[in-house]
mmCIF file of C-alpha atoms (C1' of nucleotides) in Angstrom:
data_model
loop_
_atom_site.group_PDB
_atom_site.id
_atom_site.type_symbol
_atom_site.label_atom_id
_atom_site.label_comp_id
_atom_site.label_asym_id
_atom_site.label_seq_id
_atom_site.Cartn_x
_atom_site.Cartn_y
_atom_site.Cartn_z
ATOM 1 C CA UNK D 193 -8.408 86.191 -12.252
ATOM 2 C CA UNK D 194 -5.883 84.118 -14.278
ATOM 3 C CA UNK D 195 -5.043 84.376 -17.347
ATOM 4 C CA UNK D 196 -4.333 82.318 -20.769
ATOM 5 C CA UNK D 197 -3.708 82.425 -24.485
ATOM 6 C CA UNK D 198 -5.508 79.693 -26.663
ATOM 7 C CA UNK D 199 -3.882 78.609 -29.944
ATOM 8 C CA UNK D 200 -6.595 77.665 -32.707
ATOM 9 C CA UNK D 201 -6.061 77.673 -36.598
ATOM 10 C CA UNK D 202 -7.917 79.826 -38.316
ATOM 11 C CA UNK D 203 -8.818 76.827 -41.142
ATOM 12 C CA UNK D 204 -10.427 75.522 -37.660
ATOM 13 C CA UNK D 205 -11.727 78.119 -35.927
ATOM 14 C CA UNK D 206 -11.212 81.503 -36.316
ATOM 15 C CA UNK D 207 -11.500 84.846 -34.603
ATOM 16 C CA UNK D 208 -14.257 85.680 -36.931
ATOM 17 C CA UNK D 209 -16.240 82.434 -36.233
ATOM 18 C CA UNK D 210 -16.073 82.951 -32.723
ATOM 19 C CA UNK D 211 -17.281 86.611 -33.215
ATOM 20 C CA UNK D 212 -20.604 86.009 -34.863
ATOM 21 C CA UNK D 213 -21.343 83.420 -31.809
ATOM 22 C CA UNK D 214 -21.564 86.744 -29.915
ATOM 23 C CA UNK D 215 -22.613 86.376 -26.419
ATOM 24 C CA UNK D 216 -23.772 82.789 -26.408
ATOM 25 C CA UNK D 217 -19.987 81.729 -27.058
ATOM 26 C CA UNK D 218 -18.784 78.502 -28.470
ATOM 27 C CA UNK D 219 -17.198 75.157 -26.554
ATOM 28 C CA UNK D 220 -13.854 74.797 -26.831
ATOM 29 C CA UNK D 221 -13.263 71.421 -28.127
ATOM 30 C CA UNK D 222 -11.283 69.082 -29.744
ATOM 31 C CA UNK D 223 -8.265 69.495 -27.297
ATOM 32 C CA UNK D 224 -6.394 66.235 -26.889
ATOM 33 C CA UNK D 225 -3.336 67.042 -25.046
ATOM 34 C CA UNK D 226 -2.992 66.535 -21.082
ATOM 35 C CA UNK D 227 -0.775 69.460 -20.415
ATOM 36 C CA UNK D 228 -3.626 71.957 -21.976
ATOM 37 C CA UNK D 229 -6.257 69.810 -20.258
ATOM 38 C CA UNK D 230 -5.017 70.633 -16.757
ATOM 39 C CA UNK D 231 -5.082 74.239 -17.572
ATOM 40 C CA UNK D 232 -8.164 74.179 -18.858
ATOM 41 C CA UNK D 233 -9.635 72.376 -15.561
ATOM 42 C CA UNK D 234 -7.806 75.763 -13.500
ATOM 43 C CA UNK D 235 -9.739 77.819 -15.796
ATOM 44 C CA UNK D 236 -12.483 79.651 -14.148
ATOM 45 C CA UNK D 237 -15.485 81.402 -14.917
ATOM 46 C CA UNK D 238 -14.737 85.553 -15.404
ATOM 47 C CA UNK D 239 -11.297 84.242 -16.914
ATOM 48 C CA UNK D 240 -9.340 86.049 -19.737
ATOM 49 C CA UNK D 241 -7.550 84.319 -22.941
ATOM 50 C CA UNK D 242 -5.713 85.541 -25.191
ATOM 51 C CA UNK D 243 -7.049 83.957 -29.056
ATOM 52 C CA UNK D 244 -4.304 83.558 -30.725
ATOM 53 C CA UNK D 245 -4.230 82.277 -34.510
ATOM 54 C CA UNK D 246 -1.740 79.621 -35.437
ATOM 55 C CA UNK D 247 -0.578 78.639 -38.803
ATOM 56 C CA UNK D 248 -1.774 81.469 -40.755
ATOM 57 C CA UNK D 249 -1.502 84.786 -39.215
ATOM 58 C CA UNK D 250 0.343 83.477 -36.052
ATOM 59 C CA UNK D 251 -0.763 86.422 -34.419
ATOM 60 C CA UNK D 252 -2.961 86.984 -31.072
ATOM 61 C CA UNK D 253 -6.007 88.313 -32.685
ATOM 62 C CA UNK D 254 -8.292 89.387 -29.690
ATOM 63 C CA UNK D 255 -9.204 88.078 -25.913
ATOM 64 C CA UNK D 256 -12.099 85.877 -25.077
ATOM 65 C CA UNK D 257 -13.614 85.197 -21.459
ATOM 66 C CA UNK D 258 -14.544 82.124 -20.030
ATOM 67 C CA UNK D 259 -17.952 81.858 -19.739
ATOM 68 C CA UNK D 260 -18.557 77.867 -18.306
ATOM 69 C CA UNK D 261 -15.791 76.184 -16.553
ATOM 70 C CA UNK D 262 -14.428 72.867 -17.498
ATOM 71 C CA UNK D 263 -16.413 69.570 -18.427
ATOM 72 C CA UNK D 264 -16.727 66.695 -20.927
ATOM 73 C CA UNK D 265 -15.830 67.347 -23.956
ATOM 74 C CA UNK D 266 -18.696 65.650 -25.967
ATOM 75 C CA UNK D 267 -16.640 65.157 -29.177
ATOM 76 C CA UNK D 268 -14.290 63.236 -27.227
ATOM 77 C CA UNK D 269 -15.389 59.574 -27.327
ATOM 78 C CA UNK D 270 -13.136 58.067 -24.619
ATOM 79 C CA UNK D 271 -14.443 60.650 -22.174
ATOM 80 C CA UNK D 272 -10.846 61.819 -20.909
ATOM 81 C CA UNK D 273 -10.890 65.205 -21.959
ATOM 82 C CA UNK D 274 -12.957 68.046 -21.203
ATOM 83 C CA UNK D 275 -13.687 71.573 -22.859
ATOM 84 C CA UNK D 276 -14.617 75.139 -21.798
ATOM 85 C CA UNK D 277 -17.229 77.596 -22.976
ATOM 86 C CA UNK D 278 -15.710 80.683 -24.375
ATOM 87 C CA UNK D 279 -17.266 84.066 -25.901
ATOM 88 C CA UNK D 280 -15.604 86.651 -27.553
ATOM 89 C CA UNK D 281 -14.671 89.479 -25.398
ATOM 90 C CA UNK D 282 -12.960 92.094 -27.807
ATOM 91 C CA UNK D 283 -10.483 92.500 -30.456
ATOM 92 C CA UNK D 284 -6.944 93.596 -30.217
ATOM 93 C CA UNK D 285 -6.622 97.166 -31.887
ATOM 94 C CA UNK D 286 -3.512 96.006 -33.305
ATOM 95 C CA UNK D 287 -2.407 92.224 -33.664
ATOM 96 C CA UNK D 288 0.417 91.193 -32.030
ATOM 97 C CA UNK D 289 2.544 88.775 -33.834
ATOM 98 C CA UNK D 290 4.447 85.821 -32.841
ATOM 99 C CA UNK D 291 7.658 88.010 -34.009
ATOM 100 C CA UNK D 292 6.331 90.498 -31.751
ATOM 101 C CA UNK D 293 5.970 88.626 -28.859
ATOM 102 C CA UNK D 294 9.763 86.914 -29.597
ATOM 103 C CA UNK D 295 11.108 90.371 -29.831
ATOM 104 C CA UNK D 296 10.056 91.355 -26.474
ATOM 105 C CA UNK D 297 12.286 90.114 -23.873
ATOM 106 C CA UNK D 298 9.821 90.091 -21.153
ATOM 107 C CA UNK D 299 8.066 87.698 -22.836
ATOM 108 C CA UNK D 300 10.541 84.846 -23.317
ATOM 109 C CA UNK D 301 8.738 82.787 -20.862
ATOM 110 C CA UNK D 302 5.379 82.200 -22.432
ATOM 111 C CA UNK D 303 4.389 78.717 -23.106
ATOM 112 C CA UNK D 304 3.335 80.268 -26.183
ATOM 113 C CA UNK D 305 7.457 80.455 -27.174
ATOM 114 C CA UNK D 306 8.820 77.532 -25.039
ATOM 115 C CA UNK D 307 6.132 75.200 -25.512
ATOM 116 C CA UNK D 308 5.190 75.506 -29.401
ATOM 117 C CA UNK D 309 2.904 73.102 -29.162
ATOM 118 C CA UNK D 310 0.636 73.240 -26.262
ATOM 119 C CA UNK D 311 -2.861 75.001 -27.521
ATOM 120 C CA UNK D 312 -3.399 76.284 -24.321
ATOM 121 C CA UNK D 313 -1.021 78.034 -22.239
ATOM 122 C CA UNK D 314 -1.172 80.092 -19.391
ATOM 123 C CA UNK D 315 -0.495 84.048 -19.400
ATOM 124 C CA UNK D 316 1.407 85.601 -16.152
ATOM 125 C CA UNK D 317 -0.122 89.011 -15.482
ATOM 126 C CA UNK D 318 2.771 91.097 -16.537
ATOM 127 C CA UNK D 319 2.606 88.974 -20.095
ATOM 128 C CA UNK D 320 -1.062 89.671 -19.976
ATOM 129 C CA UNK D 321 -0.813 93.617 -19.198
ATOM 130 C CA UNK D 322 2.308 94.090 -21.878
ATOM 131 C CA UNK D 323 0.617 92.293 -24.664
ATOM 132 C CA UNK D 324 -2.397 93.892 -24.462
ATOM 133 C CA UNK D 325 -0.475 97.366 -24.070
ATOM 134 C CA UNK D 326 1.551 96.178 -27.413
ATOM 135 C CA UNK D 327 -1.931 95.701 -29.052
ATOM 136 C CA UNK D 328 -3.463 98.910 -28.162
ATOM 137 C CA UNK D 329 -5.477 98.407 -25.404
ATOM 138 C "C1'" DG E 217 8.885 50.107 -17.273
ATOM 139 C "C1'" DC E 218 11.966 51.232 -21.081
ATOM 140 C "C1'" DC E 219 12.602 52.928 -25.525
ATOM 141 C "C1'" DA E 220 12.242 52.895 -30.630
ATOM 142 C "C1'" DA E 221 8.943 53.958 -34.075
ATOM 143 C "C1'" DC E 222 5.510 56.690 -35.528
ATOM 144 C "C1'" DG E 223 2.090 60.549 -35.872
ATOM 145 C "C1'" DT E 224 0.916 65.381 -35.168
ATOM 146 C "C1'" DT E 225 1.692 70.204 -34.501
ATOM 147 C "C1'" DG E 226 3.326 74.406 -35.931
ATOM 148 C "C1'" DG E 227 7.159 77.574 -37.233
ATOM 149 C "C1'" DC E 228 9.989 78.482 -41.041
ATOM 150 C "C1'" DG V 48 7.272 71.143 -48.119
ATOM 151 C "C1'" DC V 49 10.563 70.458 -44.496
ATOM 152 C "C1'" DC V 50 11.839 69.448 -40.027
ATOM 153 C "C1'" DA V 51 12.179 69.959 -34.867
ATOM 154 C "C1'" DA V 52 9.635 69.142 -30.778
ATOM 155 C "C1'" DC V 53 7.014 66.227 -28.398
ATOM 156 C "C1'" DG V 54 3.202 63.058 -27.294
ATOM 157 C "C1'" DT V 55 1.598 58.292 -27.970
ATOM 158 C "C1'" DT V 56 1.907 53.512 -29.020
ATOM 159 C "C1'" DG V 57 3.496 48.963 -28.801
ATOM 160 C "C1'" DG V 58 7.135 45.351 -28.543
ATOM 161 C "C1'" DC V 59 10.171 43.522 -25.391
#
DNA sequence: GCCAACGTTGGC
DNA sequence: GCCAACGTTGGC
């Protein structure tokens, strides 16, 4: 099982949006960035991410799970990136905020500070087990 | 193949 | 609304 935290603005896509898909889940599309594209093609079925709102909130909301690994992305017309099927797994009790995560010390690594803009990032198990402590599960 | 110009993202 | 970071484009 690996882990990851996917950045979306809620103007977008939003936790809420991806909620009322409910089981069926949504594709993840519209990436356009090769760094998040090579993590998405690691990303396997069963796999946990972290939903995290950027822009307004900037806050990880609640965790998703994989539910179709990685292939074209149909809105992408030059057919170099792919997407991912995701469905909402469950909310976090308690958000945790970007100034949350930049407080905590064990998490100065994440993409998710280093790499500002890269939508999706991967999530080392210790992140993974902290944050999710931090937001009350 | 280098690099300047430009566009986009996202935190502040 | 500003600006830093960074990816992409295009001239040379």
């Amino acid at each position: 099982m690996t882990y990851w935290l996917m950045k979306s603005e809620p103007s977008a896509w939003s936790w809420d949006q991806q909620v009322a898909k409910g089981m069926s889940g949504e594709a993840w599309v519209g990436v356009r960035n090769h760094t998040a594209k090579l993590n998405m093609m690691k990303m396997k079925k069963g796999d946990r991410a972290f939903f995290y709102h950027s822009n307004e909130g900037k806050e990880i909301v609640g965790i998703v799970e994989i539910i179709r690994e990685h292939y074209p992305d149909p809105t992408d017309k030059t057919g170099k990136f792919v997407c991912v099927d995701i469905k909402a797994d469950k909310p976090l009790k308690k958000p945790v905020t970007l100034i949350a995560v930049k407080a905590e010390k064990a998490l100065a690594d994440m993409d998710l500070l280093k790499q500002s803009r890269l939508s999706v990032g991967s999530v080392k198990p210790d992140e993974w087990k902290l944050i999710c402590r931090m937001g009350g599960i």
